[in-house]
């Protein structure tokens, strides 16, 4: 159906990694499938351990459990379709399917940025104001902070997705990416998008840069407090409680900022795909590994669960 010179696009084609040979794409399929399964199992394990073990009921592990739920959702939105494009060569995605994928990508992405900032605030209170920490970070306060983090994804996802898919698409429908991200989709619009791009930049600052600055400010105060501690053991314990979160934040934000704050002309589509793989596929897999291998409490909880499940005679 056409309106004047405009064609109604009913589906999009995800270019994904089509520039590579089928053999290379098959190898990528195996690699990403393994990463996907490890991500799901690792995050489900974190959810189970922090739910079942009575020693992991502090606010830090409550927020970690929420982070694992977000990572699972983030992965489910992007990776299955990417695997389909690699092995089945099914690169088409319906107009509604593309809009749905973009909506939940924005939702989980914005919610994760806010949750990471909330986790930094939790560490700040625990280290810098330990006397008031149990009062301020009560069960009710933690639930409210987590709910606010999740809810933050709705406005940005609704506004961005609705606005993008209200634009006319003129016919070229090849999205040069492995999922429906806004820059490659908006490039197919045949209308003036300058106002939307201004709004998108504002949303990016609010939901990526602003939480990152809050995290940065929190860790400046945290490090300042740690360095003033008289005990070497106290410093070690304080560092160990926030090192995992700091590493996760560094992995997530470094690639996200490089992706969305670099000028378009400075980054090729292929480089953008590699950067996107870092925070959409690799980081969700590394998060449970980081929190389990670098956290003695999680490792001890895992041993207790294995001990109860298998019995001492099988260990």
Tab-separated table of C-alpha atoms in Angstrom:
chain	number	residue	atom	x	y	z
A	1	UNK	CA	0.000	0.000	0.000
A	2	UNK	CA	1.362	3.458	-0.864
A	3	UNK	CA	0.514	6.989	0.228
A	4	UNK	CA	1.859	9.354	-2.435
A	5	UNK	CA	5.499	8.373	-2.833
A	6	UNK	CA	5.614	6.602	0.535
A	7	UNK	CA	5.422	2.847	0.935
A	8	UNK	CA	3.973	1.276	4.048
A	9	UNK	CA	6.657	-1.029	5.434
A	10	UNK	CA	5.130	-4.202	6.847
A	11	UNK	CA	8.381	-5.856	7.863
A	12	UNK	CA	12.065	-5.155	8.316
A	13	UNK	CA	15.147	-7.152	7.382
A	14	UNK	CA	17.827	-7.439	10.054
A	15	UNK	CA	21.184	-7.416	8.277
A	16	UNK	CA	22.826	-8.919	11.379
A	17	UNK	CA	26.182	-10.437	10.340
A	18	UNK	CA	25.222	-11.123	6.725
A	19	UNK	CA	28.553	-9.745	5.451
A	20	UNK	CA	30.217	-12.856	6.900
A	21	UNK	CA	30.229	-16.281	5.264
A	22	UNK	CA	27.659	-18.865	6.329
A	23	UNK	CA	30.404	-20.964	7.955
A	24	UNK	CA	31.498	-18.043	10.126
A	25	UNK	CA	27.876	-17.279	10.987
A	26	UNK	CA	27.415	-20.920	12.050
A	27	UNK	CA	30.415	-20.609	14.381
A	28	UNK	CA	28.989	-17.369	15.780
A	29	UNK	CA	25.690	-19.175	16.328
A	30	UNK	CA	27.412	-21.827	18.454
A	31	UNK	CA	29.365	-19.210	20.387
A	32	UNK	CA	26.329	-17.013	21.088
A	33	UNK	CA	24.172	-20.046	21.933
A	34	UNK	CA	26.693	-21.128	24.582
A	35	UNK	CA	26.863	-17.571	25.954
A	36	UNK	CA	23.070	-17.387	25.978
A	37	UNK	CA	22.684	-20.652	27.917
A	38	UNK	CA	25.432	-19.680	30.380
A	39	UNK	CA	23.717	-16.312	30.875
A	40	UNK	CA	20.342	-17.872	31.606
A	41	UNK	CA	21.744	-20.547	33.928
A	42	UNK	CA	24.035	-18.116	35.742
A	43	UNK	CA	21.360	-15.514	36.386
A	44	UNK	CA	18.756	-18.125	37.372
A	45	UNK	CA	21.322	-19.553	39.791
A	46	UNK	CA	21.908	-16.105	41.330
A	47	UNK	CA	18.136	-15.641	41.724
A	48	UNK	CA	17.733	-19.045	43.389
A	49	UNK	CA	20.731	-18.662	45.709
A	50	UNK	CA	19.808	-15.154	46.882
A	51	UNK	CA	16.202	-16.262	47.411
A	52	UNK	CA	16.802	-19.551	49.228
A	53	UNK	CA	19.865	-18.851	51.367
A	54	UNK	CA	19.064	-17.028	54.618
A	55	UNK	CA	22.532	-15.424	54.739
A	56	UNK	CA	21.917	-13.556	51.474
A	57	UNK	CA	18.887	-11.515	52.497
A	58	UNK	CA	20.614	-8.125	52.750
A	59	UNK	CA	19.652	-5.215	50.452
A	60	UNK	CA	22.734	-5.815	48.273
A	61	UNK	CA	21.537	-9.296	47.318
A	62	UNK	CA	17.961	-8.144	46.921
A	63	UNK	CA	19.128	-5.669	44.262
A	64	UNK	CA	21.420	-8.295	42.737
A	65	UNK	CA	18.395	-10.581	42.348
A	66	UNK	CA	16.558	-7.789	40.533
A	67	UNK	CA	19.584	-7.239	38.297
A	68	UNK	CA	19.551	-10.915	37.334
A	69	UNK	CA	15.864	-10.704	36.393
A	70	UNK	CA	16.671	-7.673	34.207
A	71	UNK	CA	19.587	-9.448	32.534
A	72	UNK	CA	17.403	-12.451	31.695
A	73	UNK	CA	14.763	-10.166	30.170
A	74	UNK	CA	17.404	-8.201	28.264
A	75	UNK	CA	18.779	-11.420	26.790
A	76	UNK	CA	15.376	-12.882	25.882
A	77	UNK	CA	14.506	-9.747	23.913
A	78	UNK	CA	17.582	-9.814	21.688
A	79	UNK	CA	19.480	-13.105	21.563
A	80	UNK	CA	16.846	-15.637	20.315
A	81	UNK	CA	16.115	-13.549	17.207
A	82	UNK	CA	19.825	-13.007	16.609
A	83	UNK	CA	20.426	-16.768	16.793
A	84	UNK	CA	17.599	-17.275	14.301
A	85	UNK	CA	19.178	-14.862	11.811
A	86	UNK	CA	22.504	-16.668	12.101
A	87	UNK	CA	21.494	-20.307	11.718
A	88	UNK	CA	18.144	-20.190	9.897
A	89	UNK	CA	18.980	-17.102	7.860
A	90	UNK	CA	15.516	-15.822	8.827
A	91	UNK	CA	16.333	-12.132	8.832
A	92	UNK	CA	12.806	-10.745	8.550
A	93	UNK	CA	11.011	-9.233	11.517
A	94	UNK	CA	7.502	-7.830	11.357
A	95	UNK	CA	6.770	-4.147	11.891
A	96	UNK	CA	5.069	-4.990	15.205
A	97	UNK	CA	7.844	-7.424	16.137
A	98	UNK	CA	10.486	-4.755	15.561
A	99	UNK	CA	8.535	-2.217	17.638
A	100	UNK	CA	8.068	-4.782	20.439
A	101	UNK	CA	11.748	-5.687	20.479
A	102	UNK	CA	12.762	-2.020	20.576
A	103	UNK	CA	10.249	-1.269	23.336
A	104	UNK	CA	11.572	-3.942	25.668
A	105	UNK	CA	15.186	-3.134	24.780
A	106	UNK	CA	14.562	0.450	25.945
A	107	UNK	CA	12.606	-0.765	28.967
A	108	UNK	CA	15.219	-3.208	30.269
A	109	UNK	CA	18.116	-0.906	29.340
A	110	UNK	CA	16.732	2.138	31.188
A	111	UNK	CA	15.693	0.019	34.178
A	112	UNK	CA	19.173	-1.513	34.400
A	113	UNK	CA	20.856	1.911	34.342
A	114	UNK	CA	18.670	3.068	37.229
A	115	UNK	CA	19.098	-0.190	39.155
A	116	UNK	CA	22.897	0.027	38.887
A	117	UNK	CA	22.675	3.547	40.327
A	118	UNK	CA	20.459	2.224	43.132
A	119	UNK	CA	23.002	-0.497	43.886
A	120	UNK	CA	25.744	2.145	44.079
A	121	UNK	CA	23.594	4.125	46.537
A	122	UNK	CA	23.179	0.974	48.630
A	123	UNK	CA	26.968	0.500	48.785
A	124	UNK	CA	27.420	4.184	49.599
A	125	UNK	CA	25.037	3.956	52.558
A	126	UNK	CA	26.563	0.677	53.793
A	127	UNK	CA	30.130	2.008	53.790
A	128	UNK	CA	29.736	5.746	54.415
A	129	UNK	CA	26.833	5.699	56.902
A	130	UNK	CA	26.731	2.208	58.445
A	131	UNK	CA	24.892	3.339	61.612
A	132	UNK	CA	21.847	4.568	59.684
A	133	UNK	CA	22.086	1.913	56.942
A	134	UNK	CA	19.588	-0.591	58.468
A	135	UNK	CA	17.027	2.192	58.944
A	136	UNK	CA	17.419	3.905	55.577
A	137	UNK	CA	17.728	0.686	53.572
A	138	UNK	CA	14.785	-1.081	55.201
A	139	UNK	CA	12.897	-3.815	53.397
A	140	UNK	CA	10.200	-1.325	52.383
A	141	UNK	CA	12.736	1.238	51.124
A	142	UNK	CA	14.531	-1.409	49.073
A	143	UNK	CA	11.254	-2.536	47.494
A	144	UNK	CA	10.403	1.080	46.622
A	145	UNK	CA	13.837	1.725	45.106
A	146	UNK	CA	13.667	-1.481	43.052
A	147	UNK	CA	10.131	-0.677	41.873
A	148	UNK	CA	11.209	2.842	40.887
A	149	UNK	CA	14.119	1.393	38.892
A	150	UNK	CA	11.819	-1.010	37.044
A	151	UNK	CA	9.177	1.678	36.456
A	152	UNK	CA	11.751	4.087	34.992
A	153	UNK	CA	11.891	1.895	31.903
A	154	UNK	CA	8.238	2.485	30.990
A	155	UNK	CA	8.259	6.211	30.084
A	156	UNK	CA	11.430	6.093	27.992
A	157	UNK	CA	10.337	2.889	26.209
A	158	UNK	CA	6.829	4.190	25.530
A	159	UNK	CA	7.853	7.644	24.290
A	160	UNK	CA	10.818	6.497	22.186
A	161	UNK	CA	9.135	3.506	20.546
A	162	UNK	CA	5.796	5.217	19.876
A	163	UNK	CA	7.521	8.242	18.367
A	164	UNK	CA	9.831	6.226	16.113
A	165	UNK	CA	7.110	3.996	14.711
A	166	UNK	CA	4.760	6.909	14.082
A	167	UNK	CA	7.183	8.125	11.397
A	168	UNK	CA	6.660	7.129	7.739
A	169	UNK	CA	9.030	4.527	6.283
A	170	UNK	CA	9.659	4.971	2.582
A	171	UNK	CA	10.501	1.480	1.462
A	172	UNK	CA	14.132	0.594	2.210
A	173	UNK	CA	13.601	-1.729	5.125
A	174	UNK	CA	17.054	-3.205	5.790
A	175	UNK	CA	18.120	-2.550	9.408
A	176	UNK	CA	21.916	-2.681	9.555
A	177	UNK	CA	22.061	-4.322	12.975
A	178	UNK	CA	21.280	-7.637	14.685
A	179	UNK	CA	18.276	-6.163	16.527
A	180	UNK	CA	15.904	-3.210	16.204
A	181	UNK	CA	17.935	-0.479	17.861
A	182	UNK	CA	16.786	3.097	17.340
A	183	UNK	CA	19.710	4.584	15.286
A	184	UNK	CA	19.585	2.042	12.424
A	185	UNK	CA	15.765	2.065	12.384
A	186	UNK	CA	15.478	5.857	12.453
A	187	UNK	CA	17.887	5.937	9.495
A	188	UNK	CA	15.104	4.357	7.395
A	189	UNK	CA	12.598	7.131	8.169
A	190	UNK	CA	11.703	9.491	5.308
A	191	UNK	CA	10.791	12.530	7.397
A	192	UNK	CA	12.479	15.161	9.506
A	193	UNK	CA	13.671	13.433	12.683
A	194	UNK	CA	15.624	16.325	14.217
A	195	UNK	CA	13.113	16.879	17.043
A	196	UNK	CA	13.077	13.167	17.863
A	197	UNK	CA	16.887	13.049	17.860
A	198	UNK	CA	16.953	15.950	20.336
A	199	UNK	CA	14.509	14.075	22.566
A	200	UNK	CA	16.535	10.867	22.180
A	201	UNK	CA	19.711	12.695	23.239
A	202	UNK	CA	17.889	14.102	26.272
A	203	UNK	CA	16.626	10.626	27.207
A	204	UNK	CA	20.128	9.197	26.765
A	205	UNK	CA	21.573	11.829	29.095
A	206	UNK	CA	18.834	11.214	31.692
A	207	UNK	CA	18.895	7.409	31.635
A	208	UNK	CA	22.557	6.652	30.834
A	209	UNK	CA	24.762	9.615	31.696
A	210	UNK	CA	22.914	10.902	34.774
A	211	UNK	CA	22.823	7.495	36.563
A	212	UNK	CA	26.482	7.018	35.606
A	213	UNK	CA	27.375	10.365	37.231
A	214	UNK	CA	25.443	9.356	40.355
A	215	UNK	CA	27.405	6.095	40.464
A	216	UNK	CA	30.657	7.976	39.936
A	217	UNK	CA	29.827	10.410	42.744
A	218	UNK	CA	28.890	7.557	45.071
A	219	UNK	CA	32.178	5.765	44.478
A	220	UNK	CA	34.206	8.935	44.978
A	221	UNK	CA	32.642	9.191	48.450
A	222	UNK	CA	33.029	5.440	49.034
A	223	UNK	CA	36.730	5.445	48.144
A	224	UNK	CA	37.306	8.535	50.253
A	225	UNK	CA	35.706	6.773	53.233
A	226	UNK	CA	37.651	3.544	52.657
A	227	UNK	CA	41.016	5.308	52.508
A	228	UNK	CA	40.282	6.959	55.866
A	229	UNK	CA	39.625	3.609	57.558
A	230	UNK	CA	42.353	2.819	60.128
A	231	UNK	CA	42.145	-0.964	59.762
A	232	UNK	CA	43.630	-2.790	56.769
A	233	UNK	CA	41.079	-5.568	57.294
A	234	UNK	CA	38.247	-3.016	57.252
A	235	UNK	CA	39.564	-1.583	53.983
A	236	UNK	CA	39.771	-5.054	52.456
A	237	UNK	CA	36.200	-5.933	53.438
A	238	UNK	CA	34.867	-2.594	52.187
A	239	UNK	CA	36.625	-3.005	48.843
A	240	UNK	CA	35.355	-6.573	48.475
A	241	UNK	CA	31.714	-5.541	48.983
A	242	UNK	CA	31.765	-3.003	46.142
A	243	UNK	CA	34.411	-4.332	43.715
A	244	UNK	CA	31.984	-6.665	41.916
A	245	UNK	CA	29.420	-3.911	41.380
A	246	UNK	CA	32.117	-1.488	40.218
A	247	UNK	CA	33.375	-4.021	37.667
A	248	UNK	CA	29.841	-4.675	36.359
A	249	UNK	CA	29.175	-0.926	36.075
A	250	UNK	CA	32.458	-0.403	34.202
A	251	UNK	CA	31.652	-3.149	31.679
A	252	UNK	CA	28.084	-1.965	31.069
A	253	UNK	CA	28.614	1.788	30.907
A	254	UNK	CA	31.894	1.824	28.967
A	255	UNK	CA	30.304	0.094	25.978
A	256	UNK	CA	26.933	1.868	26.297
A	257	UNK	CA	28.557	5.321	26.377
A	258	UNK	CA	30.838	4.456	23.458
A	259	UNK	CA	27.788	3.310	21.493
A	260	UNK	CA	25.397	6.181	22.130
A	261	UNK	CA	27.663	9.179	22.736
A	262	UNK	CA	30.110	8.869	19.857
A	263	UNK	CA	29.440	10.861	16.655
A	264	UNK	CA	27.861	8.717	13.946
A	265	UNK	CA	30.620	9.450	11.435
A	266	UNK	CA	33.287	8.133	13.823
A	267	UNK	CA	31.893	4.615	14.151
A	268	UNK	CA	31.187	2.133	11.377
A	269	UNK	CA	28.049	-0.066	11.553
A	270	UNK	CA	30.233	-3.136	12.124
A	271	UNK	CA	32.004	-1.508	15.070
A	272	UNK	CA	28.629	-0.517	16.527
A	273	UNK	CA	27.512	-4.131	16.299
A	274	UNK	CA	30.611	-5.246	18.208
A	275	UNK	CA	30.007	-2.628	20.911
A	276	UNK	CA	26.339	-3.631	21.131
A	277	UNK	CA	27.331	-7.272	21.549
A	278	UNK	CA	29.373	-6.270	24.586
A	279	UNK	CA	26.483	-4.883	26.629
A	280	UNK	CA	23.618	-6.965	25.216
A	281	UNK	CA	25.240	-10.414	25.111
A	282	UNK	CA	28.600	-10.550	26.902
A	283	UNK	CA	27.962	-8.384	29.995
A	284	UNK	CA	24.768	-10.260	31.055
A	285	UNK	CA	26.834	-13.466	30.990
A	286	UNK	CA	29.712	-11.966	33.002
A	287	UNK	CA	27.539	-10.442	35.745
A	288	UNK	CA	26.660	-13.700	37.572
A	289	UNK	CA	30.234	-14.954	37.063
A	290	UNK	CA	31.662	-11.768	38.599
A	291	UNK	CA	29.263	-11.818	41.532
A	292	UNK	CA	29.808	-15.516	42.231
A	293	UNK	CA	33.583	-15.787	41.773
A	294	UNK	CA	34.464	-12.485	43.476
A	295	UNK	CA	31.995	-12.788	46.356
A	296	UNK	CA	32.824	-15.128	49.238
A	297	UNK	CA	29.271	-14.997	50.629
A	298	UNK	CA	27.777	-16.166	47.331
A	299	UNK	CA	30.373	-18.931	47.013
A	300	UNK	CA	29.664	-20.065	50.582
A	301	UNK	CA	25.910	-20.042	49.885
A	302	UNK	CA	26.442	-22.153	46.767
A	303	UNK	CA	28.429	-24.682	48.802
A	304	UNK	CA	25.679	-24.834	51.441
A	305	UNK	CA	23.004	-25.425	48.806
A	306	UNK	CA	25.076	-28.148	47.106
A	307	UNK	CA	25.734	-29.716	50.517
A	308	UNK	CA	22.006	-29.774	51.342
A	309	UNK	CA	21.064	-31.044	47.899
A	310	UNK	CA	23.666	-33.773	47.392
A	311	UNK	CA	24.478	-34.614	50.976
A	312	UNK	CA	27.951	-34.640	52.539
A	313	UNK	CA	28.789	-38.118	51.289
A	314	UNK	CA	28.798	-36.933	47.628
A	315	UNK	CA	31.018	-33.870	48.110
